Amino acid sequence: MDLEALKTLKPHEFEEAANGYRSASDMASQAKDALEQRIAAQMQKALKGVAVEAAVLQLREVAKDFHYVQVECGLMGTALKAFAADVRPAQKKLEQALSEASGHKFTVGADGSVAYPAAGENPGGSPPQPGSAKGTLSEPARGILRQAGNIDPNPNYKIAQEIANRIAEAVNEATEADHKWAPQVRKLKADDDLVVSDGDWADVGTDTEGVRGAGRHYLDSLPQPPKDGSPQANADWWKGLDADQQAAWIALRPDAVGGIDGLPATVRDEANRAVFDEKRGQYQMTLNGIPKPPANEWTWITAGMYPSKVHTDEWMQWDKKYGDQYRHLQTSLKGMESIQKRFDSTGQNDLPEAYLLGFSPEGNGRAIVANGNPDTAAHQAVYVPGTTSNLGSIGGDIGRMENVWRSASDAADGKPVSTITWLGYDAPQDIVKDSPFSHYANDGAPAFNRFMDGLDASHTGDSDPHRTAIGHSYGTTLIGSAARQGDLNADDVITAGSPGVQVPKAEQMDVPKGHVWNQEADGDPVPDIGRFGHGGTDWDGPWRIPSDEVFGANQMTTGSNVSGHSEYWKEGSESLRNQGLVVAGHSEGVTLKPPPKHWEHMR
């Protein structure tokens, strides 16, 4: 970058190129959605056989190509826009300096020096001489030049020096922008094949971090989301952004955009899917680089009269160095595989498209997966899983909400239904050590309330949706804590296998009277054991849980084929049918248990 290059630079051409890349990104996104949500989904819905399965697999590979193009072209477009934004002030500064030089009849050289004519009087008698000033950015040198300007009898010198300094500053700022962005743009280059590998997605993650770092000033110049804003304030912020600003936020901060309650489901899904694929590639590449655990994990030693099975020294050394990271990567990748399986099953058994409304593999992991678009659904159900839930086990929870979606859709009179698995909190991971404590529920409840409010803020239907909160086990405790701490923003609550919801009466669950529904299957030990940790206390007794008659919940039947703590969503069961009726707003069809005998509700 030099004076001539900056003078002739056309920032609008970079912006036009950015628009071209963003158009390519949008077209790739549309092609991906068409392949995944329409073509492949309809094929799986209408056709069966080996040939169809092979064709769908090929279509998914092409969809991966389009997704890769979508994300990378989005990054390129943002990089070019940011470069233009960085260099335009420098060019404007140069133009102003050149204009001022021209006004003074000064001549600016190709190297940025400013030649000035003779002017004024010399006290010594000899006429002042013409000269040339060269810009500098060194403050000590600049101070010396100011002194020289005060001594030089030619007043044009000081003016020329100031102009030359501004020219140097402009060129230097443009050079810094060029040096910052050129390497980032060079890195945005795809392999010359049609296979989007784990390494490719890991590279996308690196590209995103690089462009985000270079574009920090550009992103900071955009309207920022409201600090601690409500979901409605978040929605208003997003609607107030223009298309370029929205694209920049998704490209540079998909992790942030994907987690903001109140934004449209399509926007959160787009952002989270980029993070999902990047993290999946990074995690798999990292796992591939870790030595496999030694095959000889166990050995036998004799201690006293009886032999004992212990880990080998070799395995212990490996475990100390790699064990925790290895297990975290494996568990996280297992969960990501389950989420991907849900993406790929769109169309199977009439399943609607999936939306990833939240995702992070950090710690125990976060995942919010919707069956159907909640923004257009007439009926929404949000399910909170319980103890031992984490990203690695998300597949079972997603499957439960698939079953609820089918059951509710059958009863919804043709109106759209969306069922959501909400793993948006740190669930207790140990039944004995963790689940008796309430802080997991209390800490997670505000996030659940924000998410429920966000469903209102992003909804685009003609009327307010009917919303049901469903909890299993400790998940019911979180829902109870959410109702106790704030506005639950639900029309119905379903608790299954509940150890207690922190309040003693259904009327304290923040839904209309008669809209709390409970299920306790035969052989489920959790309600009676858990009540001593999470039951509510009132004037008529301590440790009240939803299964108690005095609590006031509607006691739904589960059927003879459902037992224990984990079968409430069993396909074809009365338990699942009843949940579907509540979600679809047809609770009048629910079958209830007969009122218990007096001694049964005095336990």
Coordinates of C-alpha atoms in Angstrom, one line a residue:
M1 CA 0.0 0.0 0.0
D2 CA 1.4 3.4 -1.0
L3 CA -0.1 6.8 -1.7
E4 CA -1.1 6.1 -5.3
A5 CA -2.7 2.8 -4.4
L6 CA -4.7 4.4 -1.6
K7 CA -5.7 7.3 -3.8
T8 CA -7.0 5.1 -6.6
L9 CA -8.5 2.4 -4.3
K10 CA -12.3 1.9 -4.8
P11 CA -13.7 0.5 -1.5
H12 CA -17.1 0.1 -3.2
E13 CA -15.6 -2.5 -5.5
F14 CA -14.7 -4.6 -2.4
E15 CA -18.3 -4.1 -1.1
E16 CA -19.7 -5.2 -4.5
A17 CA -17.5 -8.3 -4.3
A18 CA -18.7 -8.9 -0.7
N19 CA -22.3 -8.7 -2.0
G20 CA -21.4 -11.3 -4.6
Y21 CA -20.0 -13.7 -2.0
R22 CA -23.0 -13.2 0.2
S23 CA -25.3 -13.9 -2.7
A24 CA -23.4 -17.1 -3.3
S25 CA -23.7 -17.9 0.4
D26 CA -27.5 -17.3 0.3
M27 CA -27.9 -19.5 -2.8
A28 CA -25.8 -22.3 -1.2
S29 CA -28.0 -22.0 1.9
Q30 CA -31.2 -22.3 -0.2
A31 CA -29.7 -25.3 -2.0
K32 CA -28.8 -27.0 1.2
D33 CA -32.2 -26.5 2.7
A34 CA -33.9 -27.7 -0.6
L35 CA -31.8 -30.9 -0.5
E36 CA -32.2 -31.7 3.2
Q37 CA -35.7 -30.4 4.0
R38 CA -37.6 -31.0 0.7
I39 CA -35.9 -33.4 -1.8
A40 CA -34.3 -35.9 0.6
A41 CA -37.1 -35.6 3.1
Q42 CA -39.8 -36.3 0.4
M43 CA -37.8 -39.2 -1.0
Q44 CA -37.6 -40.8 2.5
K45 CA -41.3 -40.1 3.1
A46 CA -42.6 -41.5 -0.2
L47 CA -40.1 -44.2 -1.2
K48 CA -38.4 -47.2 0.3
G49 CA -35.5 -49.4 -0.7
V50 CA -31.7 -49.6 -1.0
A51 CA -31.5 -47.3 -4.0
V52 CA -33.4 -44.6 -2.2
E53 CA -31.1 -44.9 0.8
A54 CA -28.0 -44.6 -1.4
A55 CA -29.5 -41.6 -3.2
V56 CA -30.3 -39.9 0.0
L57 CA -26.8 -40.4 1.3
Q58 CA -25.4 -38.8 -1.8
L59 CA -27.7 -35.9 -1.5
R60 CA -26.6 -35.3 2.1
E61 CA -23.0 -35.2 0.9
V62 CA -23.9 -32.6 -1.7
A63 CA -25.8 -30.7 1.1
K64 CA -22.6 -30.7 3.2
D65 CA -20.8 -29.1 0.2
F66 CA -23.4 -26.4 0.0
H67 CA -23.3 -25.8 3.8
Y68 CA -19.5 -25.4 3.6
V69 CA -19.9 -22.9 0.7
Q70 CA -22.5 -21.0 2.7
V71 CA -20.3 -20.5 5.7
E72 CA -17.1 -19.8 3.9
C73 CA -18.6 -17.4 1.4
G74 CA -20.4 -15.7 4.3
L75 CA -17.0 -15.2 6.0
M76 CA -15.4 -13.9 2.8
G77 CA -18.2 -11.4 2.3
T78 CA -17.8 -10.1 5.8
A79 CA -14.1 -9.9 5.5
L80 CA -14.3 -7.8 2.4
K81 CA -17.0 -5.5 3.9
A82 CA -14.8 -5.1 7.0
F83 CA -11.7 -4.3 4.9
A84 CA -13.7 -1.6 3.0
A85 CA -14.9 -0.2 6.3
D86 CA -11.3 -0.2 7.7
V87 CA -9.7 1.5 4.7
R88 CA -12.4 4.0 3.8
P89 CA -11.5 6.4 6.7
A90 CA -7.9 6.3 5.7
Q91 CA -8.8 7.2 2.1
K92 CA -11.0 10.0 3.3
K93 CA -8.1 11.4 5.4
L94 CA -5.9 11.2 2.4
E95 CA -8.4 13.0 0.1
Q96 CA -8.8 15.8 2.7
A97 CA -5.0 16.2 3.0
L98 CA -4.6 16.3 -0.8
S99 CA -7.4 18.8 -1.2
E100 CA -5.8 21.1 1.4
A101 CA -2.4 20.8 -0.3
S102 CA -4.0 21.7 -3.6
G103 CA -5.7 24.7 -2.0
H104 CA -2.3 26.0 -0.8
K105 CA -0.8 25.3 -4.3
F106 CA 1.5 22.7 -2.8
T107 CA 2.8 19.8 -4.8
V108 CA 2.5 16.2 -3.4
G109 CA 5.0 13.8 -4.6
A110 CA 4.5 10.0 -5.2
D111 CA 6.3 9.3 -2.0
G112 CA 3.9 11.5 0.0
S113 CA 6.3 14.5 0.4
V114 CA 4.8 17.9 0.1
A115 CA 6.7 20.6 -1.8
Y116 CA 5.9 24.2 -0.9
P117 CA 6.9 27.6 -2.4
A118 CA 8.7 30.5 -0.9
A119 CA 6.7 32.9 1.2
G120 CA 7.1 35.6 3.9
E121 CA 10.2 37.6 4.9
N122 CA 13.5 36.6 6.3
P123 CA 14.7 38.8 9.2
G124 CA 18.3 38.3 8.1
G125 CA 17.6 39.9 4.8
S126 CA 17.8 36.9 2.4
P127 CA 14.5 35.7 0.9
P128 CA 12.9 32.6 2.3
Q129 CA 13.4 29.5 0.3
P130 CA 11.0 26.9 -1.1
G131 CA 11.2 23.4 0.3
S132 CA 9.7 19.9 0.8
A133 CA 8.2 18.2 3.9
K134 CA 8.0 14.4 4.4
G135 CA 5.5 13.0 6.7
T136 CA 6.5 11.0 9.8
L137 CA 4.6 9.2 12.5
S138 CA 7.3 9.3 15.1
E139 CA 6.2 11.6 17.9
P140 CA 9.8 12.7 18.9
A141 CA 10.5 13.5 15.2
R142 CA 7.2 15.3 14.9
G143 CA 8.2 17.5 17.9
I144 CA 11.5 18.4 16.3
L145 CA 9.8 19.3 13.1
R146 CA 7.4 21.5 14.9
Q147 CA 10.4 23.3 16.4
A148 CA 11.9 23.6 13.0
G149 CA 8.7 25.1 11.7
N150 CA 8.8 27.7 14.4
I151 CA 12.4 28.7 13.4
D152 CA 11.9 28.4 9.6
P153 CA 10.8 31.9 8.3
N154 CA 8.7 30.3 5.6
P155 CA 5.2 29.8 7.0
N156 CA 4.4 27.3 4.3
Y157 CA 6.8 24.8 5.9
K158 CA 4.7 24.2 9.0
I159 CA 1.5 23.8 6.9
A160 CA 3.2 21.5 4.5
Q161 CA 4.6 19.3 7.3
E162 CA 1.2 18.9 8.9
I163 CA -0.3 17.9 5.5
A164 CA 2.6 15.5 4.9
N165 CA 2.0 13.9 8.4
R166 CA -1.7 13.4 7.6
I167 CA -0.8 11.8 4.3
A168 CA 1.7 9.5 6.1
E169 CA -0.9 8.6 8.7
A170 CA -3.5 7.8 6.0
V171 CA -1.1 5.5 4.1
N172 CA 0.0 3.9 7.3
E173 CA -3.6 3.1 8.4
A174 CA -4.4 1.7 5.0
T175 CA -1.3 -0.4 5.1
E176 CA -2.2 -1.8 8.5
A177 CA -5.7 -2.7 7.2
D178 CA -4.1 -4.4 4.2
H179 CA -1.6 -6.3 6.3
K180 CA -4.4 -7.4 8.6
W181 CA -6.9 -8.6 6.0
A182 CA -4.8 -9.9 3.2
P183 CA -3.7 -13.1 5.2
Q184 CA -7.2 -13.7 6.3
V185 CA -8.6 -13.5 2.8
R186 CA -5.9 -15.8 1.5
K187 CA -6.8 -18.4 4.1
L188 CA -10.4 -18.5 2.9
K189 CA -9.6 -21.1 0.2
A190 CA -11.3 -24.5 -0.2
D191 CA -9.7 -27.8 -1.1
D192 CA -10.0 -28.9 -4.8
D193 CA -12.4 -31.8 -4.0
L194 CA -16.0 -32.3 -3.2
V195 CA -15.5 -34.0 0.1
V196 CA -16.0 -31.8 3.2
S197 CA -13.9 -33.5 5.8
D198 CA -13.6 -33.1 9.5
G199 CA -10.4 -31.2 8.7
D200 CA -12.2 -28.9 6.4
W201 CA -14.7 -27.9 9.1
A202 CA -11.9 -27.6 11.7
D203 CA -10.3 -25.2 9.2
V204 CA -13.6 -23.2 9.0
G205 CA -13.5 -22.8 12.7
T206 CA -9.9 -21.4 12.5
D207 CA -11.0 -19.1 9.6
T208 CA -13.9 -17.8 11.7
E209 CA -11.6 -17.0 14.6
G210 CA -9.2 -15.3 12.3
V211 CA -11.8 -13.2 10.6
R212 CA -13.5 -12.4 13.9
G213 CA -10.2 -11.2 15.4
A214 CA -9.3 -9.0 12.4
G215 CA -12.9 -7.7 12.2
R216 CA -13.3 -6.9 15.9
H217 CA -13.3 -3.2 15.2
Y218 CA -15.9 -3.7 12.4
L219 CA -18.1 -5.8 14.6
D220 CA -17.9 -3.3 17.5
S221 CA -19.1 -0.6 15.1
L222 CA -22.3 -2.5 14.5
P223 CA -25.4 -2.1 16.7
Q224 CA -24.8 -4.4 19.7
P225 CA -27.4 -6.7 21.3
P226 CA -28.9 -5.1 24.5
K227 CA -26.9 -6.0 27.6
D228 CA -29.0 -8.4 29.7
G229 CA -31.8 -7.6 27.3
S230 CA -35.2 -9.3 27.5
P231 CA -36.1 -11.7 24.6
Q232 CA -38.4 -9.0 23.2
A233 CA -35.6 -6.5 23.3
N234 CA -33.3 -9.0 21.6
A235 CA -35.9 -9.5 18.9
D236 CA -36.3 -5.8 18.3
W237 CA -32.5 -5.4 18.1
W238 CA -32.3 -8.1 15.4
K239 CA -35.2 -6.7 13.4
G240 CA -33.4 -3.3 13.5
L241 CA -30.3 -4.6 11.8
D242 CA -30.0 -4.4 8.0
A243 CA -29.2 -7.5 5.9
D244 CA -25.4 -6.8 5.9
Q245 CA -25.3 -6.3 9.7
Q246 CA -27.2 -9.5 10.3
A247 CA -24.9 -11.4 8.0
A248 CA -21.9 -10.0 9.7
W249 CA -23.1 -11.1 13.1
I250 CA -23.9 -14.6 11.9
A251 CA -20.5 -14.9 10.2
L252 CA -18.3 -13.5 13.0
R253 CA -20.3 -14.5 16.1
P254 CA -22.5 -17.6 15.3
D255 CA -21.9 -18.8 18.8
A256 CA -23.5 -15.6 20.2
V257 CA -26.3 -15.3 17.7
G258 CA -27.3 -19.0 18.2
G259 CA -27.8 -18.5 21.9
I260 CA -29.8 -15.2 21.9
D261 CA -33.4 -15.9 23.0
G262 CA -36.0 -14.0 21.0
L263 CA -34.3 -14.4 17.6
P264 CA -36.1 -16.3 14.8
A265 CA -35.7 -20.1 14.9
T266 CA -34.3 -20.0 11.3
V267 CA -31.6 -17.5 12.4
R268 CA -30.6 -19.5 15.5
D269 CA -30.5 -22.7 13.5
E270 CA -28.3 -21.3 10.8
A271 CA -25.8 -19.9 13.4
N272 CA -25.8 -23.0 15.5
R273 CA -25.3 -25.4 12.6
A274 CA -22.2 -23.5 11.6
V275 CA -20.9 -23.9 15.2
F276 CA -22.0 -27.5 15.3
D277 CA -20.1 -28.5 12.2
E278 CA -17.0 -26.5 13.1
K279 CA -16.9 -28.0 16.6
R280 CA -17.6 -31.5 15.3
G281 CA -14.6 -31.2 13.0
Q282 CA -12.4 -29.8 15.6
Y283 CA -13.3 -32.4 18.2
Q284 CA -12.8 -35.3 15.8
M285 CA -9.5 -34.0 14.6
T286 CA -8.3 -33.5 18.2
L287 CA -9.5 -37.0 19.1
N288 CA -7.7 -38.5 16.2
G289 CA -4.5 -36.9 17.5
I290 CA -4.7 -38.6 20.9
P291 CA -3.1 -42.0 21.3
K292 CA -5.7 -44.8 21.7
P293 CA -5.9 -46.2 25.3
P294 CA -3.7 -49.2 25.9
A295 CA -5.4 -52.5 25.0
N296 CA -4.2 -54.1 28.3
E297 CA -6.3 -51.9 30.6
W298 CA -6.7 -54.5 33.4
T299 CA -4.5 -56.8 35.3
W300 CA -4.9 -59.0 38.4
I301 CA -2.9 -58.7 41.6
T302 CA -3.1 -60.9 44.7
A303 CA -3.8 -58.9 47.9
G304 CA -4.1 -61.2 50.8
M305 CA -6.1 -64.3 50.0
Y306 CA -8.2 -62.9 47.1
P307 CA -7.0 -61.6 43.7
S308 CA -8.1 -58.1 42.7
K309 CA -8.7 -56.6 39.3
V310 CA -6.8 -53.2 38.8
H311 CA -5.8 -50.9 36.0
T312 CA -2.3 -51.6 34.5
D313 CA 0.4 -49.0 35.1
E314 CA 0.5 -48.4 31.4
W315 CA -3.2 -47.6 31.3
M316 CA -2.9 -45.4 34.4
Q317 CA -0.2 -43.3 32.8
W318 CA -2.3 -42.9 29.6
D319 CA -5.4 -42.0 31.7
K320 CA -3.5 -39.4 33.7
K321 CA -2.3 -37.7 30.5
Y322 CA -5.2 -38.1 28.1
G323 CA -8.2 -39.7 30.0
D324 CA -10.4 -36.7 30.8
Q325 CA -9.9 -35.1 27.4
Y326 CA -10.4 -38.4 25.6
R327 CA -13.7 -39.1 27.4
H328 CA -15.0 -35.6 27.0
L329 CA -14.3 -35.7 23.2
Q330 CA -15.9 -39.1 22.8
T331 CA -19.0 -38.2 24.9
S332 CA -19.4 -34.9 23.0
L333 CA -19.0 -36.5 19.6
K334 CA -21.6 -39.2 20.5
G335 CA -24.1 -36.4 21.2
M336 CA -23.2 -34.6 18.0
E337 CA -23.8 -37.9 16.1
S338 CA -27.3 -38.1 17.7
I339 CA -28.1 -34.6 16.7
Q340 CA -26.9 -35.2 13.1
K341 CA -29.0 -38.4 13.0
R342 CA -32.0 -36.2 13.8
F343 CA -31.1 -33.8 11.0
D344 CA -30.8 -36.8 8.6
S345 CA -34.1 -38.3 9.7
T346 CA -36.3 -35.4 8.4
G347 CA -39.0 -37.0 6.4
Q348 CA -38.8 -40.4 8.0
N349 CA -42.0 -41.4 9.7
D350 CA -43.3 -37.9 8.7
L351 CA -40.9 -36.1 10.9
P352 CA -40.7 -32.4 10.2
E353 CA -37.4 -30.4 9.7
A354 CA -35.2 -30.0 12.8
Y355 CA -34.0 -26.7 14.2
L356 CA -30.9 -26.4 16.3
L357 CA -31.8 -23.6 18.7
G358 CA -28.8 -23.9 21.0
F359 CA -25.5 -25.8 21.0
S360 CA -22.3 -26.0 22.9
P361 CA -20.0 -29.0 23.6
E362 CA -18.3 -27.3 26.5
G363 CA -18.6 -28.9 29.9
N364 CA -21.5 -31.3 30.1
G365 CA -22.8 -29.7 26.9
R366 CA -25.9 -27.8 25.7
A367 CA -28.3 -28.7 23.0
I368 CA -31.8 -27.4 22.2
V369 CA -33.4 -29.3 19.3
A370 CA -36.8 -28.6 17.9
N371 CA -39.0 -30.8 15.7
G372 CA -40.8 -28.3 13.5
N373 CA -40.5 -24.6 13.5
P374 CA -41.7 -23.2 16.8
D375 CA -42.1 -19.7 15.3
T376 CA -45.0 -20.9 13.1
A377 CA -46.4 -23.7 15.4
A378 CA -49.8 -23.4 16.9
H379 CA -48.8 -25.9 19.7
Q380 CA -45.3 -25.9 21.3
A381 CA -44.0 -28.3 23.9
V382 CA -40.6 -27.8 25.7
Y383 CA -39.1 -30.8 27.4
V384 CA -36.6 -30.6 30.2
P385 CA -34.6 -33.9 30.9
G386 CA -33.4 -34.8 34.3
T387 CA -30.5 -36.3 36.2
T388 CA -27.5 -37.7 34.2
S389 CA -28.6 -35.7 31.1
N390 CA -25.7 -34.4 29.0
L391 CA -24.7 -33.9 25.4
G392 CA -23.7 -37.5 25.1
S393 CA -27.1 -38.8 26.1
I394 CA -29.2 -36.3 24.1
G395 CA -30.2 -38.9 21.5
G396 CA -32.7 -40.5 23.9
D397 CA -34.3 -37.2 24.8
I398 CA -34.6 -36.1 21.2
G399 CA -36.3 -39.5 20.5
R400 CA -38.8 -38.8 23.3
M401 CA -39.8 -35.5 21.8
E402 CA -40.1 -37.1 18.3
N403 CA -42.7 -39.5 19.8
V404 CA -44.6 -36.6 21.5
W405 CA -44.5 -34.7 18.1
R406 CA -46.2 -37.6 16.4
S407 CA -48.8 -38.1 19.2
A408 CA -49.6 -34.4 19.4
S409 CA -49.7 -34.0 15.6
D410 CA -52.3 -36.8 15.4
A411 CA -54.5 -34.9 17.8
A412 CA -53.9 -31.3 16.7
D413 CA -56.6 -31.0 14.0
G414 CA -54.1 -30.3 11.3
K415 CA -52.4 -27.4 13.1
P416 CA -48.6 -27.3 13.2
V417 CA -46.8 -28.7 16.3
S418 CA -43.3 -28.1 17.5
T419 CA -41.7 -30.2 20.3
I420 CA -38.4 -29.1 21.7
T421 CA -35.7 -30.9 23.7
W422 CA -34.2 -28.2 26.0
L423 CA -30.9 -29.3 27.5
G424 CA -30.0 -25.7 28.4
Y425 CA -28.7 -26.3 32.0
D426 CA -26.2 -28.3 33.9
A427 CA -28.2 -31.3 35.1
P428 CA -27.1 -33.3 38.1
Q429 CA -24.8 -36.1 36.8
D430 CA -25.0 -38.5 39.8
I431 CA -28.2 -39.7 41.3
V432 CA -26.8 -40.1 44.8
K433 CA -24.2 -37.3 45.0
D434 CA -26.0 -34.6 43.0
S435 CA -29.7 -35.1 42.4
P436 CA -30.8 -34.4 46.1
F437 CA -29.5 -30.8 45.7
S438 CA -31.7 -28.0 44.3
H439 CA -29.0 -25.6 43.0
Y440 CA -28.9 -27.3 39.6
A441 CA -32.6 -26.4 39.2
N442 CA -32.3 -23.0 40.7
D443 CA -29.3 -22.1 38.6
G444 CA -30.9 -23.3 35.3
A445 CA -34.4 -22.0 35.9
P446 CA -33.8 -18.4 34.7
A447 CA -32.4 -19.6 31.4
F448 CA -35.5 -21.7 31.0
N449 CA -37.7 -18.8 31.6
R450 CA -35.8 -16.7 29.1
F451 CA -36.1 -19.4 26.5
M452 CA -39.9 -19.7 27.0
D453 CA -40.2 -15.9 26.8
G454 CA -38.1 -16.0 23.6
L455 CA -40.6 -18.4 22.0
D456 CA -43.2 -15.6 22.3
A457 CA -40.9 -12.9 21.0
S458 CA -40.0 -14.9 17.9
H459 CA -43.4 -16.3 17.1
T460 CA -44.9 -15.2 13.8
G461 CA -48.3 -17.0 13.8
D462 CA -51.6 -15.2 13.6
S463 CA -52.4 -16.0 17.3
D464 CA -50.5 -16.8 20.4
P465 CA -49.3 -20.5 20.5
H466 CA -50.5 -23.0 23.1
R467 CA -47.4 -23.9 25.1
T468 CA -46.7 -26.9 27.3
A469 CA -43.7 -27.4 29.6
I470 CA -42.8 -31.1 30.1
G471 CA -40.4 -32.3 32.7
H472 CA -38.9 -35.7 33.5
S473 CA -37.4 -36.5 36.9
Y474 CA -35.1 -33.7 38.0
G475 CA -36.4 -31.7 34.9
T476 CA -39.7 -31.3 36.8
T477 CA -37.8 -29.7 39.7
L478 CA -36.3 -27.2 37.3
I479 CA -39.7 -26.3 35.9
G480 CA -41.0 -25.9 39.4
S481 CA -38.1 -23.6 40.3
A482 CA -38.8 -21.6 37.1
A483 CA -42.4 -21.2 38.1
R484 CA -41.3 -20.2 41.7
Q485 CA -38.7 -17.7 40.5
G486 CA -40.6 -16.0 37.7
D487 CA -43.1 -16.1 34.9
L488 CA -43.2 -19.7 33.5
N489 CA -45.0 -18.5 30.3
A490 CA -46.7 -21.8 29.8
D491 CA -50.3 -22.9 29.4
D492 CA -49.9 -26.5 30.7
V493 CA -47.3 -28.4 32.7
I494 CA -46.7 -32.1 32.5
T495 CA -44.5 -33.8 35.1
A496 CA -43.4 -37.4 34.8
G497 CA -41.6 -39.3 37.5
S498 CA -41.3 -36.1 39.6
P499 CA -39.2 -36.1 42.8
G500 CA -40.8 -32.7 43.6
V501 CA -41.1 -29.3 42.1
Q502 CA -40.2 -27.1 45.2
V503 CA -43.8 -26.0 45.7
P504 CA -46.5 -27.9 47.5
K505 CA -49.5 -27.0 45.3
A506 CA -50.4 -27.1 41.6
E507 CA -51.7 -23.5 41.9
Q508 CA -48.1 -22.4 42.5
M509 CA -47.0 -23.7 39.1
D510 CA -47.9 -20.5 37.3
V511 CA -50.4 -22.0 34.9
P512 CA -54.2 -21.8 34.8
K513 CA -56.1 -23.9 37.3
G514 CA -56.5 -27.5 36.3
H515 CA -53.6 -27.4 33.8
V516 CA -50.9 -29.2 35.8
W517 CA -50.7 -32.9 34.7
N518 CA -48.7 -35.6 36.4
Q519 CA -47.7 -39.2 35.6
E520 CA -46.2 -41.7 38.0
A521 CA -45.8 -45.2 36.6
D522 CA -45.8 -48.4 38.5
G523 CA -42.4 -49.3 39.9
D524 CA -41.0 -45.7 39.6
P525 CA -39.1 -45.2 42.8
V526 CA -38.1 -41.6 42.2
P527 CA -41.2 -39.8 43.5
D528 CA -41.2 -41.3 46.9
I529 CA -37.4 -41.0 47.3
G530 CA -37.0 -37.6 45.8
R531 CA -39.8 -35.9 47.8
F532 CA -37.4 -35.5 50.8
G533 CA -35.1 -33.3 48.7
H534 CA -37.5 -31.4 46.4
G535 CA -41.0 -31.7 47.8
G536 CA -42.8 -28.5 48.8
T537 CA -43.9 -27.7 52.3
D538 CA -47.2 -26.1 53.2
W539 CA -49.4 -25.7 56.3
D540 CA -51.0 -29.2 55.6
G541 CA -47.7 -31.1 55.4
P542 CA -44.1 -31.3 54.2
W543 CA -42.5 -32.9 51.1
R544 CA -45.5 -32.6 48.8
I545 CA -45.0 -33.7 45.2
P546 CA -47.2 -33.8 42.1
S547 CA -48.1 -37.4 42.7
D548 CA -49.9 -36.5 46.0
E549 CA -53.6 -35.9 45.7
V550 CA -53.3 -32.8 48.0
F551 CA -50.9 -31.3 45.4
G552 CA -53.8 -30.8 43.1
A553 CA -52.4 -32.1 39.8
N554 CA -54.4 -34.1 37.3
Q555 CA -53.1 -37.7 37.6
M556 CA -52.9 -39.1 34.1
T557 CA -52.8 -42.8 33.5
T558 CA -49.7 -44.4 32.0
G559 CA -51.1 -47.8 30.9
S560 CA -50.2 -51.3 31.7
N561 CA -47.2 -51.5 29.4
V562 CA -45.4 -48.6 31.1
S563 CA -43.4 -49.1 34.3
G564 CA -40.3 -47.8 36.1
H565 CA -38.8 -44.4 35.6
S566 CA -38.0 -44.2 31.9
E567 CA -40.9 -45.5 29.9
Y568 CA -43.3 -42.5 29.9
W569 CA -42.7 -41.9 26.2
K570 CA -43.0 -45.5 25.0
E571 CA -44.4 -45.7 21.5
G572 CA -48.1 -46.8 21.5
S573 CA -48.5 -46.3 25.2
E574 CA -51.4 -44.6 27.0
S575 CA -48.8 -42.4 28.7
L576 CA -47.6 -41.0 25.4
R577 CA -51.1 -40.6 24.1
N578 CA -52.2 -38.6 27.1
Q579 CA -49.1 -36.3 26.8
G580 CA -49.9 -35.7 23.1
L581 CA -53.5 -34.7 23.9
V582 CA -52.4 -32.1 26.4
V583 CA -49.8 -30.7 24.0
A584 CA -52.4 -30.5 21.2
G585 CA -54.8 -28.7 23.5
H586 CA -57.3 -31.5 23.8
S587 CA -57.0 -32.4 27.4
E588 CA -60.6 -33.3 27.5
G589 CA -59.6 -36.6 26.0
V590 CA -57.0 -37.5 28.7
T591 CA -57.6 -40.5 30.8
L592 CA -57.2 -39.9 34.5
K593 CA -56.5 -42.3 37.4
P594 CA -59.5 -42.8 39.8
P595 CA -59.2 -40.7 43.0
P596 CA -57.1 -42.6 45.5
K597 CA -58.5 -44.0 48.7
H598 CA -58.0 -41.8 51.8
W599 CA -55.1 -43.7 53.2
E600 CA -53.3 -43.7 49.9
H601 CA -53.0 -39.9 49.8
M602 CA -51.9 -39.7 53.4
R603 CA -48.5 -41.3 52.7

